[in-house]
CSV table of C-alpha atoms in Angstrom, one decimal:
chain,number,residue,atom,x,y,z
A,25,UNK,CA,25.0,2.9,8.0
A,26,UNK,CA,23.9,1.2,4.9
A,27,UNK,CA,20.1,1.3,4.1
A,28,UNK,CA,20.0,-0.5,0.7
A,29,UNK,CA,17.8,-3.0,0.2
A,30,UNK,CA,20.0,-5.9,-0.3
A,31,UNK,CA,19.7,-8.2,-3.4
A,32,UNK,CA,18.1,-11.2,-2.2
A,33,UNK,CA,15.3,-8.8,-1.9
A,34,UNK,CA,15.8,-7.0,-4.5
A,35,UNK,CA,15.3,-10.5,-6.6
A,36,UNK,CA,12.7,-11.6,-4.7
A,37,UNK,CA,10.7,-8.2,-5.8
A,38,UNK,CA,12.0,-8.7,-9.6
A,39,UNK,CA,10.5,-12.1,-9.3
A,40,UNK,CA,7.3,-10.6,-8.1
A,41,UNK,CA,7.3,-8.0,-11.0
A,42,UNK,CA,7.7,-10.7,-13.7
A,43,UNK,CA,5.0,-12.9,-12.7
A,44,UNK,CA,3.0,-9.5,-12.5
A,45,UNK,CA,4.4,-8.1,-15.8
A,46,UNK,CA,3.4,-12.0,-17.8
A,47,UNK,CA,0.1,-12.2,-16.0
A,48,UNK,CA,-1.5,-9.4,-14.2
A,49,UNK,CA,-5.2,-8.1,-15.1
A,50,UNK,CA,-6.3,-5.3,-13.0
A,51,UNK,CA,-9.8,-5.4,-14.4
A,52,UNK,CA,-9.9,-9.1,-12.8
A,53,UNK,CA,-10.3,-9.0,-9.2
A,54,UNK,CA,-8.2,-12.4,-8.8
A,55,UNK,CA,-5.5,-11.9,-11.0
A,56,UNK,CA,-2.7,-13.6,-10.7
A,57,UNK,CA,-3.5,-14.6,-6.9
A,58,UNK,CA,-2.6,-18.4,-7.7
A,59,UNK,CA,0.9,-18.2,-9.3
A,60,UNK,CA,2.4,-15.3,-6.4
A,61,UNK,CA,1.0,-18.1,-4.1
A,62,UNK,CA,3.2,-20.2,-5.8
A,63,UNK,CA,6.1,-18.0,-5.7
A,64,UNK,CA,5.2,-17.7,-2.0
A,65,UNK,CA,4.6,-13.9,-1.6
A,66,UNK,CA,1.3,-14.3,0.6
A,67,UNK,CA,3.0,-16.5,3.3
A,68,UNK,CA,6.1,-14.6,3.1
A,69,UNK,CA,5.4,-12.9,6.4
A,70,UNK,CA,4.9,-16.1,8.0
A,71,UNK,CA,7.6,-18.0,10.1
A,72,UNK,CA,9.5,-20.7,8.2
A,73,UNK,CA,8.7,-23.3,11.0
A,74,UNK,CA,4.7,-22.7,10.2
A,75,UNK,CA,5.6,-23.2,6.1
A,76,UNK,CA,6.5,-19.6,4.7
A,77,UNK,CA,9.6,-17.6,3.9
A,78,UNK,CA,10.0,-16.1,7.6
A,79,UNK,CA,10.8,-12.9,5.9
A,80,UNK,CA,10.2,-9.2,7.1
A,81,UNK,CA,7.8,-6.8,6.4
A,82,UNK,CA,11.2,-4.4,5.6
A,83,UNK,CA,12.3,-7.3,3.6
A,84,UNK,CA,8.9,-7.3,1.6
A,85,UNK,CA,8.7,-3.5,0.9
A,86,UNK,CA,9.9,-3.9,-3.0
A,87,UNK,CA,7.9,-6.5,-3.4
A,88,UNK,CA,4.7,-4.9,-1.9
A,89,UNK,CA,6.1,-2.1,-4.2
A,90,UNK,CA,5.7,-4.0,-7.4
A,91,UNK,CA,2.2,-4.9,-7.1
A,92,UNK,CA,1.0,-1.5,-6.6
A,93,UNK,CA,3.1,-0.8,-9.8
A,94,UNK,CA,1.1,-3.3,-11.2
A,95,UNK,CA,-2.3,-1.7,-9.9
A,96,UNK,CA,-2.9,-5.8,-8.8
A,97,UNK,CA,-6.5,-6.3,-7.2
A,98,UNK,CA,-7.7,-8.2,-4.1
A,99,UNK,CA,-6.5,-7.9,-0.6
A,100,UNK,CA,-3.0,-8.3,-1.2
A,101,UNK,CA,-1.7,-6.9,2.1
A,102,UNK,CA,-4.5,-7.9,4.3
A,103,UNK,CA,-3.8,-11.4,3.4
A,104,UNK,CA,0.3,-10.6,3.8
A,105,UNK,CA,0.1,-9.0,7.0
A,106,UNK,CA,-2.5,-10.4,8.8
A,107,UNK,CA,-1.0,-14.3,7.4
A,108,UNK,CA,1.4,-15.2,10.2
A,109,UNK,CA,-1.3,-14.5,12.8
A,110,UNK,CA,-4.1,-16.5,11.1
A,111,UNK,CA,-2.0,-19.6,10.2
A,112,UNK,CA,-2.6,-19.1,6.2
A,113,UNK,CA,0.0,-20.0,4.4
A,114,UNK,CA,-1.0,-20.7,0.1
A,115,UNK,CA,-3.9,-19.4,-1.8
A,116,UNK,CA,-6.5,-18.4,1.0
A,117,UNK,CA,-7.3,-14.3,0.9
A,118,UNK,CA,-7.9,-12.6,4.2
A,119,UNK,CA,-9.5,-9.4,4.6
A,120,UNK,CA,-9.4,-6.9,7.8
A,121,UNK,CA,-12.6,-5.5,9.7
A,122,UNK,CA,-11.7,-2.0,10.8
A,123,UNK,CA,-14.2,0.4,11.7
A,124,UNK,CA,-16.8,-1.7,10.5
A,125,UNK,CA,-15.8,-2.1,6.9
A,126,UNK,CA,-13.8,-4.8,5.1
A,127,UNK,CA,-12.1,-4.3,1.8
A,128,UNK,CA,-12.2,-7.4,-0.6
A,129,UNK,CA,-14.3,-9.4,1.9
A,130,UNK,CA,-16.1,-11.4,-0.6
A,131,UNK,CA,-13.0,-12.7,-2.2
A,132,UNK,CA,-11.5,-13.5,1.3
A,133,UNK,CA,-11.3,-16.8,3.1
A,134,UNK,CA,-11.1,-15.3,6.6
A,135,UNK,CA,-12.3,-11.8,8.1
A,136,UNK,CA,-9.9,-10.5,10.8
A,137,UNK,CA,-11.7,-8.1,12.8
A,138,UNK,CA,-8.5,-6.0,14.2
A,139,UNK,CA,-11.0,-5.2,17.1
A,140,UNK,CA,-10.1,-8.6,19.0
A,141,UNK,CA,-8.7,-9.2,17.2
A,142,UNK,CA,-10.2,-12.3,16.3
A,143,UNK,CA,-11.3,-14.1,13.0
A,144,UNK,CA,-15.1,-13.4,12.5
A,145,UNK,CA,-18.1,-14.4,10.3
A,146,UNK,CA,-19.7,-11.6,8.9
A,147,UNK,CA,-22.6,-10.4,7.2
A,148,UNK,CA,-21.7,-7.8,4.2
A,149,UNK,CA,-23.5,-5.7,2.4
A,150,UNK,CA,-21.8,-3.6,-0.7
A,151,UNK,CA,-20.7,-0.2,-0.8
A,152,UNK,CA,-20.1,2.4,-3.6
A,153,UNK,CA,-16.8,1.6,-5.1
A,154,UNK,CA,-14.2,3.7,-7.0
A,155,UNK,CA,-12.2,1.5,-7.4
A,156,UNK,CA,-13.2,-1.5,-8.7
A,157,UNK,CA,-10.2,-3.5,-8.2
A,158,UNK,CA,-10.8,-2.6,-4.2
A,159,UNK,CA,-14.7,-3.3,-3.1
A,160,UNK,CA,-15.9,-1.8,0.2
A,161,UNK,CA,-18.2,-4.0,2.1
A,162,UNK,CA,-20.2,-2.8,5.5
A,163,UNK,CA,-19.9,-5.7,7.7
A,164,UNK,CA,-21.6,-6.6,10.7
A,165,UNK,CA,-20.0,-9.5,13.0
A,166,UNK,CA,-22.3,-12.3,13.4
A,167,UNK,CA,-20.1,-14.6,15.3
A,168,UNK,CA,-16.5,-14.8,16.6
A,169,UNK,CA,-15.0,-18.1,15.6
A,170,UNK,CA,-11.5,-17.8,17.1
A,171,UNK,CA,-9.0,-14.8,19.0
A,172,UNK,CA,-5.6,-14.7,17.8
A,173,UNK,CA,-2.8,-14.2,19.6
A,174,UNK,CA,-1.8,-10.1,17.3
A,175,UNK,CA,-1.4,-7.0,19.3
A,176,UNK,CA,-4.3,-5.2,16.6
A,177,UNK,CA,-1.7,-1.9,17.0
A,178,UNK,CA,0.4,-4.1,14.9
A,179,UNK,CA,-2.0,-5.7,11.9
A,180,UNK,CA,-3.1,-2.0,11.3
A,181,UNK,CA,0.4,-0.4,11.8
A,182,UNK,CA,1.8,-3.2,9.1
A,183,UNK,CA,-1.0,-2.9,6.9
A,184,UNK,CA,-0.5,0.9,6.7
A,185,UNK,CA,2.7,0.5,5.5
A,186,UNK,CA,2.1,-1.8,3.1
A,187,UNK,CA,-0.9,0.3,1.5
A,188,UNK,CA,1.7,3.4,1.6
A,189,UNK,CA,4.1,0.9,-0.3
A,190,UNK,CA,1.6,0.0,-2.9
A,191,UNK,CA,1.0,3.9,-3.1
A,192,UNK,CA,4.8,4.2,-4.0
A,193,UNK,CA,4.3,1.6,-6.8
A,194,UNK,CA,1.3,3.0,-7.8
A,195,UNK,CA,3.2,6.4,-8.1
A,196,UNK,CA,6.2,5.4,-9.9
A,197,UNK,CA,4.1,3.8,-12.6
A,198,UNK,CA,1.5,7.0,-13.2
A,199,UNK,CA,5.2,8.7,-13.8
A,200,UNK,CA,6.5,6.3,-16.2
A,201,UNK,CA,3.4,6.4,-18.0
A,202,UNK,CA,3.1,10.2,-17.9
A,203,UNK,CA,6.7,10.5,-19.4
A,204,UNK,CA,6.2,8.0,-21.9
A,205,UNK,CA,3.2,9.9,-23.3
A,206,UNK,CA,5.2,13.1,-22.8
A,207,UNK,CA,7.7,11.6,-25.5
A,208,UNK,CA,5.1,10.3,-28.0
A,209,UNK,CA,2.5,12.6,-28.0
A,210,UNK,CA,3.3,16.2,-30.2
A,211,UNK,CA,2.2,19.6,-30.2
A,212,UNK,CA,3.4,22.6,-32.7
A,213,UNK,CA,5.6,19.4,-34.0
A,214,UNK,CA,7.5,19.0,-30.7
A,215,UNK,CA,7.3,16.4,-28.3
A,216,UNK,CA,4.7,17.7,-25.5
A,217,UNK,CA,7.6,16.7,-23.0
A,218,UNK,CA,10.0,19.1,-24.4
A,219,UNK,CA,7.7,22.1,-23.0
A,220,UNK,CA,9.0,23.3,-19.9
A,221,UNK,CA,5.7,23.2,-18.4
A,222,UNK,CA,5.1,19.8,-18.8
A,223,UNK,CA,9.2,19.0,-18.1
A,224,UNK,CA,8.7,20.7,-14.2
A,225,UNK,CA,5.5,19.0,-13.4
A,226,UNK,CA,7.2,15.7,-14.4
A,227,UNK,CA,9.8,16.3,-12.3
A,228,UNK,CA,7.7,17.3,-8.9
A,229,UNK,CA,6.2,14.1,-9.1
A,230,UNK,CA,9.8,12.5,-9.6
A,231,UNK,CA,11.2,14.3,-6.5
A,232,UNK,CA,7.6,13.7,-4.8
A,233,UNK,CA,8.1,10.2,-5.0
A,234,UNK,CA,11.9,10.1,-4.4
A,235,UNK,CA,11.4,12.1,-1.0
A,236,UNK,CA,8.6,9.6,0.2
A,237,UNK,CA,9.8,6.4,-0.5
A,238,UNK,CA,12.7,6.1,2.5
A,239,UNK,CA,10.1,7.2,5.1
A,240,UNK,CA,8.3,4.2,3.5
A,241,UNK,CA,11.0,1.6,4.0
A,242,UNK,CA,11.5,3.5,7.7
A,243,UNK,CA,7.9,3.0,8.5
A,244,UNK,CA,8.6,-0.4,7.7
A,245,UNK,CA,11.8,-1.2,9.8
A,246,UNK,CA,10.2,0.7,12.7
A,247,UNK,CA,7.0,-1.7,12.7
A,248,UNK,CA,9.4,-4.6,12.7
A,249,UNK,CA,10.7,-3.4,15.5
A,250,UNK,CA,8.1,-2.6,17.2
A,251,UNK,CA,6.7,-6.4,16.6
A,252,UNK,CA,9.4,-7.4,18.3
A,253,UNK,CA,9.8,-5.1,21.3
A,254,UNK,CA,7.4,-5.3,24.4
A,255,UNK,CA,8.5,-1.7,24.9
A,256,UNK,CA,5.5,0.2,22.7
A,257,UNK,CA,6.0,3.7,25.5
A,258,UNK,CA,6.5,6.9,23.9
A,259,UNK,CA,9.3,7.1,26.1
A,260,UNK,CA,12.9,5.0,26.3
A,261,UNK,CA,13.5,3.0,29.0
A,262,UNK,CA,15.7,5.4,30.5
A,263,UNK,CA,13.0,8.0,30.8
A,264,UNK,CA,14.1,10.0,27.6
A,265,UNK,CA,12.1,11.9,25.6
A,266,UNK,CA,11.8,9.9,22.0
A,267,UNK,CA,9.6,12.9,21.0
A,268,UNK,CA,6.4,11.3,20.5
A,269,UNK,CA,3.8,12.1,23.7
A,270,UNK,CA,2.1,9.5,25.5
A,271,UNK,CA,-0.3,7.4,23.6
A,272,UNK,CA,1.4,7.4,20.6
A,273,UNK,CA,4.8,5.7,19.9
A,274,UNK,CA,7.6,6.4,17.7
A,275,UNK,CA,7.0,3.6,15.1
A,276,UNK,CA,2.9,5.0,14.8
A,277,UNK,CA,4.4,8.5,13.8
A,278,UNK,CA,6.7,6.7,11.5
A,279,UNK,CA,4.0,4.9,9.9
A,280,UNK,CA,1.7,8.6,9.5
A,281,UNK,CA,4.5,10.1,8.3
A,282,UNK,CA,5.1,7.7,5.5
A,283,UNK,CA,1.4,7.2,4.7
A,284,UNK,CA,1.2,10.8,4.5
A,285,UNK,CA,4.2,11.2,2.2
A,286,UNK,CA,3.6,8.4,0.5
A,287,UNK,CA,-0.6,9.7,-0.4
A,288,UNK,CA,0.8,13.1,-1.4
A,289,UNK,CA,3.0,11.7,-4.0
A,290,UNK,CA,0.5,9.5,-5.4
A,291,UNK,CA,-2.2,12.3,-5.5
A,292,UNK,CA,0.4,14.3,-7.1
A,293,UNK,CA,1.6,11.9,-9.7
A,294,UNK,CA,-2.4,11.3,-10.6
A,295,UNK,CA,-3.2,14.7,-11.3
A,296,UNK,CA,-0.3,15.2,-13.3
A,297,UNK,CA,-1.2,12.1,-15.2
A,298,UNK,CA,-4.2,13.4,-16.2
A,299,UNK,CA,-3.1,17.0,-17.2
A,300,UNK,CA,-0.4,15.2,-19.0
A,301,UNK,CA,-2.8,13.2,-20.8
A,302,UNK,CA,-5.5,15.3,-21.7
A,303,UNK,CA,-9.0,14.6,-21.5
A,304,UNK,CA,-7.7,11.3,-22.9
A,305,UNK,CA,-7.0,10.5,-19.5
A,306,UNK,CA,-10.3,9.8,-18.2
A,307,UNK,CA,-11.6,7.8,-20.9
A,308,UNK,CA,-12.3,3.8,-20.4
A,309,UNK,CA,-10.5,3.3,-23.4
A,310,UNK,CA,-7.1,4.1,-21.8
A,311,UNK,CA,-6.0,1.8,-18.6
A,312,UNK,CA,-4.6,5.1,-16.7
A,313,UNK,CA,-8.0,4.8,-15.4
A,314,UNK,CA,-6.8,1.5,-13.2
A,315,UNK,CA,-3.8,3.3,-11.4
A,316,UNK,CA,-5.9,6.6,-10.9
A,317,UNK,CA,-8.6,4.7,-9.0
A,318,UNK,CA,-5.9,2.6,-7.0
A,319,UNK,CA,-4.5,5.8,-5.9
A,320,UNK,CA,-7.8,7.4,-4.7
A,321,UNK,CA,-8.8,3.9,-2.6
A,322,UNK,CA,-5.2,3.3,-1.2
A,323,UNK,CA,-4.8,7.1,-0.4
A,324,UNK,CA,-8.2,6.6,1.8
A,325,UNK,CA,-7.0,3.2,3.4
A,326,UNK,CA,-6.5,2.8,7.5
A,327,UNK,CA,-6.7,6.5,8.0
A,328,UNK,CA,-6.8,9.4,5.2
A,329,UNK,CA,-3.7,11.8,4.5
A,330,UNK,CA,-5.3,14.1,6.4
A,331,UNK,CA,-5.8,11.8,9.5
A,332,UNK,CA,-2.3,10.8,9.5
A,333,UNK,CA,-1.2,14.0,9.2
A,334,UNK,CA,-2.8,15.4,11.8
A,335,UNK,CA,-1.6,12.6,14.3
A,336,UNK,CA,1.8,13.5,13.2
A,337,UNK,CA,1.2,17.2,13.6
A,338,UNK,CA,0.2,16.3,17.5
A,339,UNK,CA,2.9,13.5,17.7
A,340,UNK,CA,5.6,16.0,17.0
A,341,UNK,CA,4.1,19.6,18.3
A,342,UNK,CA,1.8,17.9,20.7
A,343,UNK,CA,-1.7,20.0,19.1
């Protein structure tokens, strides 16, 4: 069984990484929004009938890749996921109201409370940020303008993955970055990455990141399918035991098992970063500040590393 990614979306991800490469700013909150709206990323999701590219969220895993490699801003997959279910296709930005807090809600068109889920108006007030490029906002529904025909299991479940995606671009760039400056910088006249202690961390992160990214593009193809099934049960229709207990199915322990993979391997590619770096690292002078924050606010996205990890833990040992 073949599980490359084939090239059409391979290109479609190397188109995405160019427009990022040319124009993204990740110190502007609305960078390069218009022109991947143009090269129809945000209504990629969305059937070709309604005016997108009909495409997958399994197709759309490099692509989501590449703009956490790019540390982009704004509620990329909120807008991606929760698209075909809202009817935007284009420029409009949608964020997602789960457990009372919306990321990037004052740069969003329409809230999507996942609750209904429904689109609402809101009333927001600011929270204390990390990340600049991803602002909290408390919000409080004032009104519920219209329900939407979206199982909420599946805006979350997508959304997860594509945050764990991001986390995967995120983590591949904190390596390139760290091995670059392993090259360049010297100690005792020798590259600092020629030192066998900086050479094993390095490679950690590599195998980190190597080991997390197919459960990733699993996660993905599971919530796909489960989009598609009516059969959500934790157990087949012939009564087997798919090994995930009642209440939680197969593609939701997918989905924790790649978030948790995929926030383990950022967190580990960030902390080698900065011991790579120095206290360089943390200064606002270098931009390793951008893909550090990214991987503290995607790591604590729709559920924690250690919330997912837990319901795996019960999913597969049942405690």
């Amino acid at each position: 069984m073949n599980f490359a990614f084939t090239a059409e979306q391979l290109g479609f991800a190397a188109a995405v990484r160019d427009v990022l490469r040319d124009r993204c700013d990740p110190s502007d909150r609305l960078s390069c929004w218009k022109e991947l709206a143009e090269l129809g990323l945000f209504g990629a999701l969305v059937p070709e009938e309604s005016g997108g590219l009909g495409l997958s969220l399994t197709d759309l895993v490099p692509a989501i890749e590449e703009t956490g490699r790019a540390a982009m801003p704004g509620p990329v997959v909120e807008t991606l996921v929760a698209g075909p279910y809202a009817g935007v296709v284009g420029a409009p930005r949608v964020s997602l109201l789960v457990d009372g807090l919306a990321l990037d809600a004052d740069l969003a068109d329409l809230i999507v409370d996942v609750a209904g889920p429904s689109i609402v108006s809101v009333r927001l007030e600011p929270r204390r940020a990390v990340d600049q490029g991803r602002q909290p906002f408390a919000a409080t529904v004032v009104d519920e303008l219209r329900v939407l025909e979206a199982p909420a299991a599946d805006l979350v479940r997508k959304a997860t993955v594509g945050v764990s995606a991001q986390l995967i671009g995120v983590a591949r760039e904190l390596l390139a970055r760290s091995v670059a400056y392993a090259k360049a910088r010297t100690q005792f006249g020798r590259p600092i990455g020629a030192f066998q202690a900086v050479k094993h961390q390095l490679a950690d992160v590599a195998i980190a990141v190597e080991f997390a990214a197919p459960l990733v593009y699993r996660a993905a193809l599971s919530a796909d399918n489960a989009a598609l099934s009516a059969d959500r049960a934790a157990y087949s229709a012939d009564g087997k035991d798919t090994g995930a207990p009642v209440g939680l199915s197969r593609p939701d322990r997918d989905v924790s098992a790649a978030k948790v993979a995929a926030g383990e391997a950022a967190a580990l590619a960030a902390r080698t970063a900065l011991q790579v770096h120095g206290a360089i690292g943390y200064t606002a002078e270098l931009d390793l500040r951008f893909w550090l924050a990214r991987t503290w606010s995607l790591s604590a996205a729709y559920g924690t590393t250690a919330e997912h990890r837990t319901r795996f833990r019960q999913a597969v040992f049942g405690s």
